[in-house]
Coordinates of C-alpha atoms in Angstrom, one line a residue:
Chain A
M1 CA -20.3 3.1 -2.9
R2 CA -19.2 4.5 0.7
Y3 CA -15.9 2.4 0.1
M4 CA -15.3 3.6 -3.2
N5 CA -16.3 7.2 -2.1
E6 CA -13.8 6.7 0.5
V7 CA -10.9 5.5 -2.1
L8 CA -11.5 8.2 -4.5
A9 CA -11.3 10.2 -1.6
S10 CA -7.3 9.4 -1.3
R11 CA -6.6 9.9 -5.4
E12 CA -4.3 12.3 -4.0
L13 CA -2.3 10.0 -1.5
L14 CA -2.6 7.3 -4.4
A15 CA -0.6 10.3 -6.7
N16 CA 2.1 11.1 -4.3
L17 CA 2.9 7.2 -3.3
T18 CA 3.1 6.6 -7.1
L19 CA 5.5 10.0 -7.4
R20 CA 7.3 8.2 -4.1
E21 CA 7.7 4.8 -5.9
I22 CA 9.1 6.5 -9.4
R23 CA 10.5 9.5 -7.5
G24 CA 12.4 6.9 -5.1
Q25 CA 13.2 3.9 -7.9
Y26 CA 16.3 5.3 -9.8
K27 CA 17.7 8.0 -7.8
R28 CA 21.6 8.4 -7.6
T29 CA 21.7 5.9 -10.9
I30 CA 23.7 8.0 -13.8
F31 CA 21.0 6.3 -16.4
G32 CA 17.7 6.9 -14.1
Q33 CA 14.5 6.2 -16.3
L34 CA 16.8 4.1 -19.4
W35 CA 17.2 1.9 -16.5
S36 CA 13.5 0.3 -17.0
L37 CA 14.3 -0.3 -21.0
V38 CA 17.6 -2.3 -20.2
N39 CA 15.4 -5.4 -18.3
P40 CA 12.9 -6.0 -21.3
L41 CA 16.1 -5.1 -23.9
A42 CA 18.5 -8.1 -21.7
T43 CA 15.7 -10.4 -22.0
M44 CA 14.3 -9.6 -25.4
L45 CA 18.6 -10.4 -26.3
V46 CA 18.4 -13.5 -25.0
Y47 CA 15.2 -14.8 -25.4
T48 CA 16.0 -14.1 -29.2
I49 CA 19.4 -16.0 -29.6
V50 CA 18.1 -19.2 -27.9
F51 CA 14.5 -19.0 -29.1
A52 CA 15.3 -17.4 -32.7
F53 CA 19.1 -18.4 -33.4
I54 CA 19.4 -21.9 -31.6
L55 CA 15.7 -23.3 -31.4
R56 CA 14.6 -21.3 -34.5
V57 CA 11.0 -20.6 -33.8
T58 CA 9.3 -19.0 -36.2
P59 CA 6.3 -16.9 -35.5
P60 CA 3.7 -16.1 -38.1
P61 CA 4.4 -13.0 -40.0
G62 CA 2.2 -10.2 -39.3
N63 CA -0.9 -10.2 -41.1
P64 CA -1.5 -7.6 -42.6
S65 CA 1.5 -5.4 -41.4
G66 CA 4.0 -7.9 -43.0
L67 CA 6.3 -7.4 -40.2
N68 CA 8.8 -10.7 -39.4
I69 CA 10.9 -9.8 -37.2
F70 CA 11.2 -11.8 -34.0
A71 CA 12.2 -9.5 -31.7
V72 CA 9.5 -7.0 -32.1
W73 CA 7.2 -9.8 -32.5
L74 CA 8.5 -11.1 -29.3
L75 CA 8.3 -7.4 -27.5
C76 CA 4.4 -7.1 -27.9
G77 CA 3.9 -9.6 -25.8
L78 CA 6.9 -9.8 -23.7
L79 CA 6.5 -5.6 -22.3
P80 CA 2.7 -6.8 -21.2
W81 CA 3.9 -10.0 -19.1
A82 CA 7.2 -8.3 -17.7
F83 CA 4.5 -5.2 -16.1
F84 CA 1.5 -7.5 -14.8
A85 CA 4.2 -10.0 -13.4
N86 CA 6.1 -6.9 -11.7
V87 CA 2.8 -5.2 -10.4
V88 CA 1.8 -8.8 -9.3
Q89 CA 4.6 -9.7 -7.0
Q90 CA 5.7 -6.0 -6.1
G91 CA 1.9 -5.0 -5.1
M92 CA 1.6 -8.3 -3.1
G93 CA 5.1 -7.5 -1.0
S94 CA 3.7 -3.7 -0.7
I95 CA 1.5 -3.7 2.9
I96 CA 4.7 -5.8 4.5
S97 CA 7.3 -3.6 3.0
N98 CA 4.7 -0.3 4.1
A99 CA 4.6 -2.3 7.4
G100 CA 5.8 0.1 10.1
L101 CA 3.2 2.6 7.9
V102 CA 0.2 0.2 8.3
Q103 CA 0.9 0.5 11.8
K104 CA 0.9 4.0 12.7
V105 CA -1.1 6.2 10.4
Y106 CA -5.0 5.1 9.1
F107 CA -4.9 5.9 5.7
S108 CA -6.9 3.8 2.9
R109 CA -4.8 0.9 3.0
I110 CA -5.8 -0.3 -0.8
V111 CA -3.4 3.1 -2.1
L112 CA -0.6 0.8 -1.3
P113 CA -0.3 -2.2 -3.9
L114 CA -2.7 0.6 -6.2
S115 CA 0.4 2.7 -6.1
K116 CA 2.9 -0.2 -7.1
V117 CA 0.2 -0.4 -10.2
G118 CA 1.0 2.8 -11.2
S119 CA 4.7 3.1 -10.7
V120 CA 4.9 0.0 -13.0
G121 CA 2.4 1.6 -15.1
Y122 CA 4.2 4.5 -15.4
N123 CA 8.1 2.7 -16.8
W124 CA 5.5 0.1 -18.9
L125 CA 4.1 3.8 -20.6
F126 CA 7.4 4.3 -21.1
E127 CA 8.5 1.1 -22.5
M128 CA 5.4 0.9 -24.7
G129 CA 6.3 3.8 -26.1
V130 CA 9.2 2.9 -27.6
L131 CA 8.4 0.0 -29.0
V132 CA 5.9 2.1 -30.3
V133 CA 8.8 4.3 -32.3
V134 CA 10.5 0.7 -33.1
L135 CA 7.2 -0.6 -35.0
A136 CA 7.0 2.3 -36.7
L137 CA 10.4 2.6 -37.6
C138 CA 10.5 -1.5 -38.7
G139 CA 7.4 -0.4 -41.5
S140 CA 4.2 -1.3 -39.0
F141 CA 1.2 1.1 -39.7
V142 CA 0.6 1.0 -35.6
W143 CA -0.6 4.7 -34.6
P144 CA -4.1 4.1 -36.0
W145 CA -4.1 1.5 -32.8
I146 CA -2.9 3.4 -30.2
P147 CA -6.2 4.3 -28.7
I148 CA -7.1 0.8 -28.4
V149 CA -4.0 -0.5 -27.3
I150 CA -4.3 1.9 -24.5
I151 CA -7.8 0.9 -23.5
V152 CA -6.4 -2.9 -23.5
M153 CA -2.9 -1.9 -21.0
V154 CA -6.0 -0.5 -19.1
L155 CA -7.5 -3.3 -18.6
L156 CA -4.5 -5.4 -17.8
A157 CA -3.8 -3.2 -15.2
I158 CA -7.0 -3.6 -13.8
F159 CA -6.5 -7.3 -14.3
A160 CA -3.0 -7.3 -12.2
A161 CA -4.2 -4.7 -9.6
G162 CA -7.2 -7.3 -8.9
L163 CA -4.5 -10.0 -8.2
S164 CA -2.2 -8.1 -6.2
L165 CA -5.1 -6.8 -3.9
M166 CA -5.9 -10.1 -3.6
L167 CA -2.1 -11.5 -3.3
S168 CA -1.1 -8.6 -1.0
V169 CA -3.3 -9.7 1.6
A170 CA -2.6 -13.2 1.4
N171 CA 0.8 -12.5 1.7
V172 CA 0.1 -10.6 4.9
H173 CA -1.0 -13.8 6.8
F174 CA 0.5 -16.5 4.8
R175 CA 4.6 -15.2 3.5
D176 CA 4.9 -18.6 1.6
T177 CA 3.0 -16.7 -0.9
Q178 CA 5.5 -14.5 -2.1
Y179 CA 8.0 -17.7 -2.5
F180 CA 5.3 -19.5 -4.3
V181 CA 3.9 -16.9 -6.3
S182 CA 7.5 -16.1 -8.0
I183 CA 7.3 -19.8 -8.8
L184 CA 3.5 -19.9 -10.1
M185 CA 4.5 -16.8 -12.8
Q186 CA 7.6 -18.5 -14.2
I187 CA 5.2 -21.2 -15.1
W188 CA 2.4 -18.9 -16.1
M189 CA 5.2 -17.5 -18.3
Y190 CA 5.6 -20.3 -20.1
L191 CA 2.3 -21.2 -20.1
T192 CA 1.5 -18.6 -21.8
P193 CA 2.5 -18.0 -25.7
I194 CA 5.5 -15.1 -24.8
I195 CA 8.1 -16.9 -26.4
Y196 CA 7.1 -19.2 -29.1
P197 CA 3.8 -18.4 -31.4
I198 CA 0.2 -20.6 -30.3
S199 CA 0.6 -22.0 -33.8
L200 CA 2.6 -24.6 -32.1
V201 CA 0.7 -25.2 -29.5
E202 CA -2.5 -25.8 -32.2
D203 CA -0.4 -28.2 -33.7
Q204 CA 0.0 -30.4 -30.5
S205 CA -3.9 -30.0 -29.9
K206 CA -4.4 -31.1 -33.3
A207 CA -2.3 -34.3 -32.9
H208 CA -4.0 -35.4 -29.6
G209 CA -7.4 -34.8 -30.6
G210 CA -9.7 -34.5 -27.6
L211 CA -8.7 -35.9 -23.8
F212 CA -10.3 -38.4 -22.4
G213 CA -12.7 -39.4 -25.3
T214 CA -14.6 -35.9 -24.9
S215 CA -14.2 -32.9 -27.3
I216 CA -11.8 -30.8 -25.2
T217 CA -8.8 -30.0 -26.5
I218 CA -5.3 -28.9 -25.1
L219 CA -5.4 -26.1 -27.2
D220 CA -9.3 -25.1 -25.0
I221 CA -7.5 -25.6 -21.4
Y222 CA -4.4 -23.8 -22.9
R223 CA -6.6 -21.2 -24.0
L224 CA -8.1 -20.4 -20.6
N225 CA -5.5 -18.3 -19.2
P226 CA -6.1 -14.8 -19.1
L227 CA -2.8 -13.4 -20.3
E228 CA -3.0 -15.8 -23.4
R229 CA -5.7 -13.8 -24.6
F230 CA -4.1 -10.3 -23.4
V231 CA -1.0 -11.5 -25.3
A232 CA -2.8 -12.3 -28.6
V233 CA -4.6 -8.9 -28.5
F234 CA -1.4 -6.8 -27.9
R235 CA -0.2 -8.7 -30.9
Q236 CA -3.3 -7.9 -33.3
L237 CA -3.1 -4.7 -32.5
L238 CA 0.4 -3.8 -32.6
Y239 CA 2.3 -6.8 -34.8
D240 CA -0.2 -7.7 -37.1
N241 CA -2.0 -3.9 -37.1
T242 CA -5.7 -5.1 -37.5
W243 CA -8.9 -5.4 -35.5
P244 CA -8.5 -6.8 -32.4
N245 CA -10.7 -10.6 -32.5
P246 CA -14.4 -9.4 -30.5
Q247 CA -14.4 -12.2 -28.4
D248 CA -10.5 -12.2 -26.8
L249 CA -11.1 -8.7 -26.1
L250 CA -14.6 -9.0 -24.6
L251 CA -12.8 -12.3 -22.1
C252 CA -9.7 -9.6 -21.7
A253 CA -12.7 -7.3 -20.7
I254 CA -14.6 -10.1 -18.1
W255 CA -11.2 -11.1 -16.8
A256 CA -10.4 -7.6 -15.8
F257 CA -13.7 -7.1 -14.0
A258 CA -13.9 -10.2 -12.8
A259 CA -10.5 -9.9 -11.1
L260 CA -11.0 -6.6 -9.7
T261 CA -14.4 -7.1 -8.2
I262 CA -12.5 -10.2 -5.7
G263 CA -9.7 -8.3 -5.4
L264 CA -12.0 -5.5 -3.6
W265 CA -14.2 -7.7 -1.8
V266 CA -11.2 -9.9 -0.2
F267 CA -8.8 -6.1 0.5
R268 CA -12.4 -4.3 1.6
K269 CA -12.7 -7.4 4.4
S270 CA -9.6 -7.9 5.5
E271 CA -8.4 -4.3 5.9
K272 CA -9.1 -3.5 9.0
G273 CA -7.5 -7.1 10.6
L274 CA -4.3 -5.7 8.7
A275 CA -2.4 -4.0 11.2
E276 CA -2.8 -6.6 13.9
A277 CA -1.8 -9.4 11.4
L278 CA 1.3 -8.2 10.2
Chain B
M1 CA -21.7 21.7 17.8
S2 CA -21.8 19.1 20.8
D3 CA -19.2 19.7 24.2
I4 CA -18.3 15.9 23.7
A5 CA -15.3 15.8 21.5
V6 CA -14.5 11.7 21.3
Q7 CA -17.1 9.3 23.1
V8 CA -15.6 5.8 23.7
D9 CA -18.3 3.6 24.2
H10 CA -17.9 0.1 26.0
V11 CA -15.0 -0.7 24.3
S12 CA -13.3 -4.4 24.4
K13 CA -10.3 -4.9 22.6
K14 CA -8.8 -8.6 22.1
F15 CA -5.4 -9.8 20.8
R16 CA -4.8 -13.4 20.3
L17 CA -2.0 -15.1 22.4
Y18 CA -1.4 -18.1 19.5
H19 CA 1.0 -20.8 21.1
E20 CA 1.1 -22.5 17.7
R21 CA 0.9 -20.4 15.2
N22 CA -0.2 -21.0 11.4
Q23 CA 1.7 -18.2 9.8
S24 CA 3.1 -20.8 6.7
I25 CA 0.5 -22.6 4.9
K26 CA 2.1 -25.7 5.3
S27 CA 1.8 -25.0 9.2
A28 CA -1.9 -24.4 8.4
I29 CA -2.9 -27.6 6.3
M30 CA -0.9 -29.9 8.4
R31 CA -2.8 -29.1 11.5
G32 CA -6.3 -28.4 9.7
R33 CA -6.9 -24.8 10.0
R34 CA -7.0 -24.6 13.9
S35 CA -4.1 -22.6 15.3
V36 CA -4.6 -22.7 18.8
H37 CA -4.6 -19.5 20.8
E38 CA -6.2 -18.1 23.9
D39 CA -7.4 -14.6 24.0
F40 CA -6.3 -11.8 25.5
W41 CA -8.2 -8.7 25.9
A42 CA -6.3 -5.8 26.2
L43 CA -8.9 -3.6 26.8
K44 CA -12.2 -4.5 29.0
D45 CA -15.4 -2.5 29.0
V46 CA -13.6 1.2 28.5
S47 CA -15.8 4.1 28.2
F48 CA -15.7 7.8 28.6
E49 CA -16.3 11.1 27.2
V50 CA -13.4 13.7 26.3
P51 CA -15.3 17.2 26.4
T52 CA -14.4 19.2 23.6
G53 CA -11.7 21.6 24.1
S54 CA -10.5 19.6 26.7
T55 CA -6.9 18.3 26.6
F56 CA -6.8 14.8 28.0
G57 CA -4.3 12.3 29.2
L58 CA -4.1 8.7 29.3
I59 CA -2.2 7.3 32.0
G60 CA -1.2 4.3 33.8
S61 CA 1.8 1.9 33.5
N62 CA 3.2 -0.3 31.2
G63 CA 0.8 -2.8 29.4
S64 CA -2.1 -1.1 30.7
G65 CA -4.2 -1.0 27.2
K66 CA -3.2 3.0 26.7
S67 CA -1.3 2.6 22.9
T68 CA -4.5 0.1 22.5
L69 CA -6.3 2.5 23.3
L70 CA -4.9 5.2 21.5
K71 CA -4.5 2.8 18.1
C72 CA -8.4 2.0 18.5
L73 CA -8.7 6.3 18.6
A74 CA -6.6 5.9 15.2
K75 CA -8.3 3.9 13.6
I76 CA -5.5 1.4 12.7
Y77 CA -7.5 -1.1 15.3
Y78 CA -10.6 -2.0 15.9
P79 CA -12.6 -2.8 18.9
E80 CA -14.4 -6.3 18.8
K81 CA -17.1 -4.5 21.2
G82 CA -18.2 -1.1 21.4
T83 CA -18.0 1.9 19.4
I84 CA -15.8 5.2 19.1
S85 CA -17.2 8.3 17.8
Y86 CA -15.9 11.8 16.7
Q87 CA -16.8 15.2 16.1
G88 CA -15.1 16.2 13.4
R89 CA -11.7 15.3 12.0
I90 CA -9.3 13.2 14.2
A91 CA -5.5 13.2 13.2
A92 CA -3.1 10.7 15.2
L93 CA 0.5 11.6 16.3
L94 CA 1.7 8.3 17.1
E95 CA 5.4 8.3 15.5
V96 CA 6.8 10.7 13.5
G97 CA 8.3 11.0 9.8
S98 CA 6.3 7.5 9.4
G99 CA 6.3 6.8 5.6
F100 CA 9.8 9.7 4.8
H101 CA 11.4 8.4 1.6
P102 CA 15.3 8.8 2.8
E103 CA 16.7 9.1 -1.2
L104 CA 14.1 11.9 -1.5
S105 CA 14.2 15.7 -0.5
G106 CA 13.0 17.2 2.5
R107 CA 10.1 19.3 0.5
E108 CA 9.2 16.5 -1.5
N109 CA 8.7 14.4 1.9
V110 CA 6.6 17.1 3.6
F111 CA 3.6 16.6 0.7
L112 CA 4.3 13.3 0.7
N113 CA 3.8 12.9 4.2
G114 CA 1.1 15.7 4.4
S115 CA -0.5 13.6 1.8
I116 CA -0.4 10.2 4.3
L117 CA -1.7 12.4 6.9
G118 CA -4.9 13.4 5.1
M119 CA -3.8 16.5 4.3
S120 CA -5.1 17.8 0.2
K121 CA -2.2 19.3 -1.6
K122 CA -3.9 22.7 -1.5
E123 CA -3.5 22.6 2.2
V124 CA -0.1 21.6 2.1
T125 CA 1.0 24.1 0.2
G126 CA -0.8 27.0 1.9
K127 CA 1.4 25.3 5.5
F128 CA 4.2 24.9 3.6
D129 CA 6.3 28.2 4.9
E130 CA 5.3 27.2 8.2
I131 CA 6.0 24.0 8.3
V132 CA 9.7 24.1 7.5
D133 CA 9.5 27.4 9.8
F134 CA 8.5 25.7 12.7
S135 CA 10.7 22.7 12.0
G136 CA 13.7 24.6 11.8
V137 CA 15.5 23.0 8.5
E138 CA 14.9 25.4 5.9
Q139 CA 18.2 25.6 5.0
F140 CA 18.5 22.2 4.0
I141 CA 14.8 21.7 2.8
D142 CA 16.2 20.3 -0.3
Q143 CA 18.1 18.0 1.3
P144 CA 17.7 14.3 1.0
V145 CA 16.4 13.3 4.4
K146 CA 18.7 10.8 4.4
N147 CA 21.2 13.2 5.7
Y148 CA 19.2 15.3 8.3
S149 CA 20.2 14.5 11.6
S150 CA 17.4 12.2 13.6
G151 CA 17.1 15.9 15.5
M152 CA 16.2 17.6 11.9
Y153 CA 13.9 14.5 10.6
V154 CA 12.2 14.2 13.9
R155 CA 11.0 18.0 14.2
L156 CA 10.0 18.5 10.4
G157 CA 8.0 14.8 10.9
F158 CA 6.9 16.4 14.3
A159 CA 6.1 20.3 12.4
I160 CA 4.2 18.5 9.5
A161 CA 2.1 16.0 11.9
I162 CA 1.0 19.6 14.2
N163 CA -0.4 21.5 10.9
V164 CA -2.7 18.8 10.1
D165 CA -4.8 21.2 12.0
P166 CA -7.4 18.2 13.2
D167 CA -10.0 19.3 16.0
V168 CA -9.2 16.1 18.0
L169 CA -5.3 15.4 17.9
V170 CA -4.4 12.1 19.5
V171 CA -0.4 12.0 20.3
D172 CA 1.8 9.4 22.0
E173 CA 4.3 10.0 23.3
V174 CA 6.2 12.1 20.6
L175 CA 6.5 15.3 23.5
S176 CA 10.1 14.3 23.6
V177 CA 11.8 14.7 20.5
G178 CA 14.0 17.5 19.6
D179 CA 16.5 20.0 22.0
A180 CA 14.7 22.1 24.7
E181 CA 14.0 25.1 22.3
F182 CA 12.1 22.3 20.3
Q183 CA 10.1 21.0 23.1
E184 CA 9.1 24.6 24.0
K185 CA 8.2 25.3 20.6
C186 CA 6.0 22.2 20.9
S187 CA 4.4 23.2 24.2
Q188 CA 3.3 26.4 22.6
K189 CA 1.9 24.5 19.8
F190 CA -0.4 22.5 22.0
V191 CA -1.4 26.1 23.8
D192 CA -2.1 27.6 21.0
F193 CA -4.5 23.7 19.8
K194 CA -6.1 24.3 23.5
E195 CA -7.0 28.0 23.0
A196 CA -8.7 27.5 19.0
G197 CA -10.2 25.1 20.7
K198 CA -9.6 22.0 19.7
T199 CA -9.1 18.6 21.7
V200 CA -6.0 16.5 22.3
I201 CA -5.9 13.7 23.7
L202 CA -2.2 12.8 25.0
V203 CA -0.4 9.6 26.4
S204 CA 2.6 10.1 28.9
H205 CA 4.5 8.9 31.6
S206 CA 5.7 11.9 33.1
M207 CA 3.2 12.9 35.6
E208 CA 4.8 16.6 35.4
S209 CA 3.3 17.1 32.2
V210 CA 0.1 15.6 31.8
R211 CA -0.3 17.5 35.2
E212 CA 0.8 20.8 33.1
M213 CA -1.0 20.2 30.3
C214 CA -4.3 18.2 30.9
D215 CA -7.7 19.4 32.4
H216 CA -8.8 15.5 32.7
A217 CA -7.3 12.2 32.9
A218 CA -8.3 8.6 32.3
W219 CA -6.2 6.3 34.5
L220 CA -6.3 2.7 32.9
S221 CA -4.8 -0.5 34.5
H222 CA -4.7 -4.2 33.2
G223 CA -6.9 -2.9 30.2
E224 CA -10.0 -1.2 32.9
L225 CA -10.9 1.8 33.1
I226 CA -10.1 2.9 37.0
Q227 CA -10.7 6.1 37.0
V228 CA -11.6 9.1 35.3
G229 CA -12.1 12.6 35.7
K230 CA -10.1 15.9 36.0
A231 CA -6.0 15.4 35.6
D232 CA -5.1 16.3 39.7
T233 CA -7.0 13.9 41.3
T234 CA -6.9 11.4 38.5
I235 CA -2.8 11.4 39.0
A236 CA -3.2 11.8 42.5
S237 CA -5.0 8.3 43.0
Y238 CA -2.8 7.0 40.7
L239 CA 0.6 7.9 42.1
E240 CA -1.0 6.8 45.8
S241 CA -1.8 3.5 44.8
L242 CA 1.9 2.8 43.2
H243 CA 3.7 3.6 46.2
G244 CA 1.7 5.8 48.9
G245 CA 1.4 8.7 46.7
A246 CA 5.3 9.9 47.2
Q247 CA 7.2 10.7 44.3
L248 CA 6.5 11.5 40.4

């Protein structure tokens, strides 16, 4: 509890560090904040060409929204994933890149990874805003779902924060972490139904049946991936315009708070040794 | 309000000297979890008290543990044994301008750096003019700090830190920054500080400035406290131990 108070007391510092990231990021660029849109758009273009035109992946149309546009369907999963991946990767390096600060000034170290959640989240908010406008233009009645979308966004941010707290500490002790994680994130992305619909996995799973004589299917294992649930919930809300599956939503919340609890515990335990270990 | 501002009670600090350190996961796994190290005690059972309102100097040769002690005081390192207790708010000035973002303006950096040092936005706003005035960079306050000369950079950093207004100020050798005029200003600031009843702990190699500014001093050698007491006598015995007490 006392730790919580200390973290709360440094919320102003957190806000200032987040602002530093946001203001510093696109300084001296002509397009400024627009650059934050270019990355997801370029990725969207590549994936749409490869997966929709060449490989002919056809996700089911939105039910009940009736939307049937691959690029939009892709973005509903890709933007949350990109946020998650960026928070984890930047948060992980946040203590090392501020080594000078950590070794010279006392402050609540937790603000360093958390400020990355803030600055990446700011960009994400901007991207999601644009996505909502695009969805509305395409005929999706997305407006009533926005409050729930925001709740799920917060849950994903909590989940990402928990992971980056753990990894930022691990990275101070073992610099291998950052290289390992960047490979892991690539694999993780393809293990999540972002560029292909989960129905393809369902088909494969049915074809193989229970694994090793048990009733556990490939799909059961596949769905252990927390990001699978998050992406599903985002698609249900944004693309399908329907209530998310309550079980999925609950699991998202459980994953988020479990990650945060472990992350806080790990971080708190090793916080005092950080200046020395750097 | 007691008369002891900082109490250092049997503080020992250990560092590990690694012969073969497991800095990668590979080496950690290959060698089993053990890394080969020996313990090095940078501080051995150091105890002293700093009276409120005094200016306290830490002296000693290189590698005597002064900076380690300072970092323990600043809560950057945590001692293995013993405790350090404070009366009131403590601020440490180990490096100036840490956390400046080069692309941001001086003004933005004042707010950023102020909050890193533990000031609230209201405090910084209230002291903004004073900070800018003290640093002498008002003309360039809206320029990115990467365009500052190194002197301006350091002066702005110092001006923020000195305005944190703590009860106890811990200072590493940052007094030697800036030109003569700025040094004059800094010394004046320390005098004001002292008159306001605040405590200053400083590390310096310049015996002249320690003698001039400090009323108490502690002498460390190889992590052990040799002598603590009035500045003059402590400095005298330190110099004597070096070479018969002849020079500064």
